[in-house]
Short mmCIF file of C-alpha atoms and ligand atoms in Angstrom, two decimals:
data_model
loop_
_atom_site.label_atom_id
_atom_site.label_comp_id
_atom_site.label_asym_id
_atom_site.label_seq_id
_atom_site.Cartn_x
_atom_site.Cartn_y
_atom_site.Cartn_z
CA MET A 1 123.36 98.95 17.60
CA GLU A 2 120.06 100.20 15.56
CA ILE A 3 120.60 103.74 16.77
CA LYS A 4 124.36 103.94 15.63
CA SER A 5 123.53 103.15 12.27
CA ALA A 6 120.42 105.06 12.11
CA LEU A 7 122.98 108.35 12.55
CA PRO A 8 123.80 110.25 9.47
CA GLN A 9 127.35 109.87 8.50
CA GLY A 10 129.64 112.25 10.09
CA VAL A 11 127.42 112.57 13.61
CA GLU A 12 129.33 110.18 16.41
CA LEU A 13 127.56 108.29 19.16
CA THR A 14 128.46 108.66 22.77
CA ALA A 15 126.52 106.22 24.66
CA VAL A 16 125.85 107.86 27.96
CA SER A 17 126.24 104.91 30.74
CA LYS A 18 126.10 107.10 33.73
CA PHE A 19 124.36 104.98 36.53
CA HIS A 20 124.24 101.69 34.61
CA PRO A 21 126.34 98.90 35.24
CA ALA A 22 129.54 97.47 34.04
CA ALA A 23 127.29 94.41 32.37
CA SER A 24 125.15 96.94 30.32
CA ILE A 25 128.23 98.68 28.99
CA MET A 26 129.80 95.29 27.87
CA GLU A 27 126.72 94.34 26.31
CA ALA A 28 126.68 97.72 23.84
CA TYR A 29 130.91 97.20 23.83
CA GLY A 30 129.97 93.63 22.27
CA ALA A 31 127.94 95.08 19.66
CA GLY A 32 130.42 97.40 18.67
CA GLN A 33 130.52 100.45 20.61
CA ARG A 34 133.41 102.05 21.92
CA ALA A 35 132.84 105.63 23.23
CA PHE A 36 130.73 106.00 26.57
CA GLY A 37 129.74 108.99 28.78
CA GLU A 38 129.78 109.17 32.48
CA SER A 39 129.12 112.29 34.40
CA ARG A 40 130.53 111.31 37.91
CA ALA A 41 134.28 111.39 38.58
CA GLN A 42 134.15 107.99 41.19
CA GLU A 43 131.73 106.11 38.67
CA LEU A 44 133.74 106.90 36.02
CA GLN A 45 137.03 105.82 38.02
CA GLU A 46 135.71 102.39 38.78
CA LYS A 47 134.20 101.50 35.74
CA ALA A 48 137.64 102.31 33.49
CA ALA A 49 139.55 100.30 36.14
CA MET A 50 137.16 97.26 35.22
CA LEU A 51 136.39 97.41 31.93
CA PRO A 52 138.26 96.70 28.38
CA ASP A 53 141.27 99.63 27.70
CA ASP A 54 139.83 100.19 24.24
CA ILE A 55 137.06 101.92 25.65
CA GLU A 56 136.96 105.78 24.91
CA TRP A 57 135.46 107.71 27.74
CA HIS A 58 133.83 110.80 28.13
CA PHE A 59 132.90 112.76 31.12
CA ILE A 60 130.25 114.74 30.39
CA GLY A 61 129.13 116.02 34.10
CA HIS A 62 129.56 118.92 36.00
CA LEU A 63 133.13 118.41 37.19
CA GLN A 64 134.13 119.87 40.83
CA THR A 65 137.82 121.14 40.69
CA ASN A 66 138.80 118.76 43.74
CA LYS A 67 137.54 115.86 40.81
CA VAL A 68 139.78 116.90 38.11
CA ARG A 69 142.76 114.93 38.93
CA GLN A 70 140.89 111.57 39.16
CA VAL A 71 138.75 112.53 35.67
CA VAL A 72 142.11 113.56 33.77
CA ALA A 73 143.72 110.14 34.83
CA VAL A 74 141.02 108.16 32.95
CA ALA A 75 138.98 110.18 30.08
CA ASP A 76 139.88 110.42 27.05
CA MET A 77 137.36 113.66 26.39
CA ILE A 78 136.14 115.81 29.07
CA GLN A 79 132.62 117.50 27.15
CA SER A 80 132.02 119.66 30.19
CA VAL A 81 134.55 122.33 30.69
CA ASP A 82 132.13 125.09 31.87
CA SER A 83 134.53 127.83 33.46
CA MET A 84 137.67 129.28 33.24
CA ARG A 85 138.73 127.49 36.81
CA LEU A 86 137.94 124.48 35.47
CA LEU A 87 139.58 124.75 32.41
CA LYS A 88 142.81 125.74 34.20
CA ALA A 89 142.34 123.08 36.52
CA VAL A 90 142.04 120.46 33.87
CA ASN A 91 145.21 121.94 32.30
CA ASP A 92 147.53 121.69 35.35
CA ALA A 93 146.56 118.22 36.38
CA ALA A 94 147.18 116.96 32.51
CA VAL A 95 150.44 118.68 32.95
CA LYS A 96 151.26 117.20 35.84
CA ALA A 97 150.19 113.97 34.43
CA GLY A 98 152.28 114.33 31.36
CA ARG A 99 149.11 114.18 29.28
CA CYS A 100 147.06 116.15 26.79
CA VAL A 101 143.14 115.49 27.22
CA ASP A 102 140.31 116.51 24.50
CA ILE A 103 138.20 119.04 26.12
CA LEU A 104 134.70 120.51 24.45
CA LEU A 105 133.87 123.96 26.04
CA GLN A 106 130.19 123.85 27.41
CA VAL A 107 128.06 126.67 26.27
CA HIS A 108 124.98 128.07 28.12
CA VAL A 109 122.35 128.87 26.09
CA ALA A 110 119.13 127.09 27.19
CA ARG A 111 116.42 129.10 29.61
CA GLU A 112 117.19 126.82 32.62
CA GLU A 113 119.09 128.74 35.49
CA THR A 114 120.69 125.93 37.07
CA LYS A 115 122.58 124.58 33.62
CA THR A 116 126.20 125.28 33.60
CA GLY A 117 128.42 126.64 31.18
CA PHE A 118 130.09 129.92 29.32
CA LEU A 119 127.81 132.67 27.81
CA PRO A 120 127.84 132.61 24.43
CA GLU A 121 129.99 136.08 24.61
CA GLU A 122 132.67 134.44 26.45
CA MET A 123 133.37 131.51 24.36
CA GLU A 124 136.05 132.97 21.82
CA GLN A 125 138.10 134.00 24.91
CA ALA A 126 137.63 130.62 26.69
CA ALA A 127 138.91 129.18 23.21
CA LEU A 128 141.92 131.50 22.91
CA GLU A 129 142.86 130.82 26.09
CA ALA A 130 142.11 126.75 25.96
CA LEU A 131 144.02 126.68 22.34
CA ALA A 132 147.49 128.49 24.37
CA MET A 133 147.33 125.64 27.07
CA PRO A 134 149.54 122.16 26.76
CA GLY A 135 147.41 120.43 28.67
CA VAL A 136 144.57 120.01 26.61
CA ARG A 137 143.62 119.88 22.69
CA LEU A 138 140.33 121.88 22.16
CA ARG A 139 137.93 119.85 20.00
CA GLY A 140 134.98 121.72 20.14
CA VAL A 141 131.77 122.71 21.91
CA MET A 142 129.32 120.90 24.13
CA GLY A 143 125.62 121.89 24.98
CA MET A 144 122.41 121.17 25.71
CA ALA A 145 118.94 122.44 24.89
CA SER A 146 116.20 123.79 27.15
CA ASN A 147 114.21 120.93 28.61
CA THR A 148 110.77 121.91 26.95
CA ASP A 149 108.16 120.64 24.77
CA ASP A 150 108.61 123.90 22.56
CA GLU A 151 110.26 122.55 19.35
CA GLU A 152 110.91 126.24 18.15
CA ARG A 153 112.61 126.77 21.31
CA VAL A 154 114.84 123.53 21.60
CA ARG A 155 115.62 124.34 17.75
CA ALA A 156 116.44 127.94 18.28
CA ASP A 157 118.91 126.97 21.25
CA PHE A 158 120.66 124.31 18.90
CA LYS A 159 121.44 126.42 16.57
CA ALA A 160 122.89 129.00 18.76
CA ILE A 161 125.16 126.06 20.30
CA ARG A 162 126.48 125.62 16.40
CA GLY A 163 126.55 129.39 15.69
CA CYS A 164 129.50 129.49 18.34
CA PHE A 165 130.97 126.51 17.27
CA ASP A 166 131.32 128.11 14.14
CA ALA A 167 132.57 131.49 15.28
CA ILE A 168 135.38 129.73 17.22
CA ARG A 169 136.13 127.67 13.91
CA LEU A 170 136.11 130.90 11.90
CA GLY A 171 137.93 132.62 14.82
CA ALA A 172 139.77 131.56 17.58
CA ALA A 173 140.32 128.31 16.01
CA ALA A 174 140.91 128.85 12.37
CA GLY A 175 143.40 126.70 11.11
CA GLN A 176 142.79 123.93 13.62
CA THR A 177 142.12 120.89 11.95
CA CYS A 178 140.94 119.01 15.17
CA PHE A 179 138.66 121.62 16.16
CA ASP A 180 135.73 119.35 14.81
CA THR A 181 132.89 118.50 17.44
CA VAL A 182 129.34 120.15 18.29
CA SER A 183 128.27 118.00 20.72
CA MET A 184 124.53 118.59 20.91
CA GLY A 185 121.34 116.01 21.11
CA MET A 186 120.19 113.52 23.93
CA SER A 187 117.63 111.11 23.27
CA HIS A 188 114.81 113.07 23.33
CA ASP A 189 116.35 116.14 21.16
CA ARG A 190 118.56 114.41 18.77
CA ASP A 191 116.66 114.71 15.83
CA ILE A 192 116.55 118.24 16.04
CA ALA A 193 120.12 118.64 17.03
CA ILE A 194 121.15 116.69 13.99
CA GLU A 195 119.12 118.64 12.01
CA GLN A 196 121.03 121.92 13.57
CA GLY A 197 124.47 120.45 12.65
CA SER A 198 125.40 118.19 15.75
CA THR A 199 128.53 116.49 15.02
CA MET A 200 128.00 113.90 18.19
CA VAL A 201 125.02 113.20 19.98
CA ARG A 202 125.02 111.81 23.89
CA ILE A 203 122.25 109.19 23.99
CA GLY A 204 121.59 107.41 27.49
CA SER A 205 117.85 105.96 28.25
CA ASP A 206 117.20 105.37 24.56
CA ILE A 207 120.04 102.72 24.44
CA PHE A 208 119.74 101.58 28.00
CA GLY A 209 116.44 102.29 29.57
CA GLU A 210 115.60 104.21 31.69
CA ARG A 211 117.44 105.00 35.24
C1 PLP B 301 122.68 112.23 31.18
C2 PLP B 301 122.93 113.02 29.73
C3 PLP B 301 122.53 112.78 28.73
C4 PLP B 301 121.91 111.62 28.32
O1 PLP B 301 120.65 111.92 28.42
P1 PLP B 301 119.36 110.86 28.05
O2 PLP B 301 118.19 111.48 27.98
O3 PLP B 301 119.31 109.47 28.47
O4 PLP B 301 119.97 110.21 26.56
C5 PLP B 301 123.28 113.64 27.74
N1 PLP B 301 124.31 114.61 28.47
C6 PLP B 301 124.35 114.80 29.35
C7 PLP B 301 124.98 116.16 29.79
C8 PLP B 301 123.60 114.22 30.16
O5 PLP B 301 124.13 114.59 31.88
#
């Protein structure tokens, strides 16, 4: 895929396939893509059941606690762990299912009231708790920039997300070699995200078209 080969070394691609049919995923799969992102539990479960086993499923949407079990059963990584309550629910479900699921902690830095996530000052404590849980493996942080044309604002948001990652890497997660992922950057803002130290971009519309 062109988008993938244009990414600098060290930046992974999550192809965001939400609301797109299985056939579109298979097309990207045929081109070599393996990591796909979904934002709804039901849709993830249906697609995972019908698509190849070696697909790596990333859950990227707001996850309600009553859907956790469904998602933990199939997701390789939950990128959108946005509250302590959800973190505990994911751990409980994973322990019950006898597995350990990769997670990212979602940090809220954008201006919009509607976006979810931990505040930057809550991240260290959340990381400490996650690191003590047997059902989750803390891999890093995820975040979104403000939805604005103001590039400086977007740049500052990404810098803040990367800053949270670096603080935890030197603090709570010191010595944890698998704490290695900064998921930030979407179709419209990935260049700035990469410039600010993203290691994983989540691209939907630039791969699959507008929904
Ligand atoms: C939909 C979505 C994306 C992809 O957005 P595009 O603009 O289609 O690239 C990335 N991250 C999250 C959390 C999303 O919900």
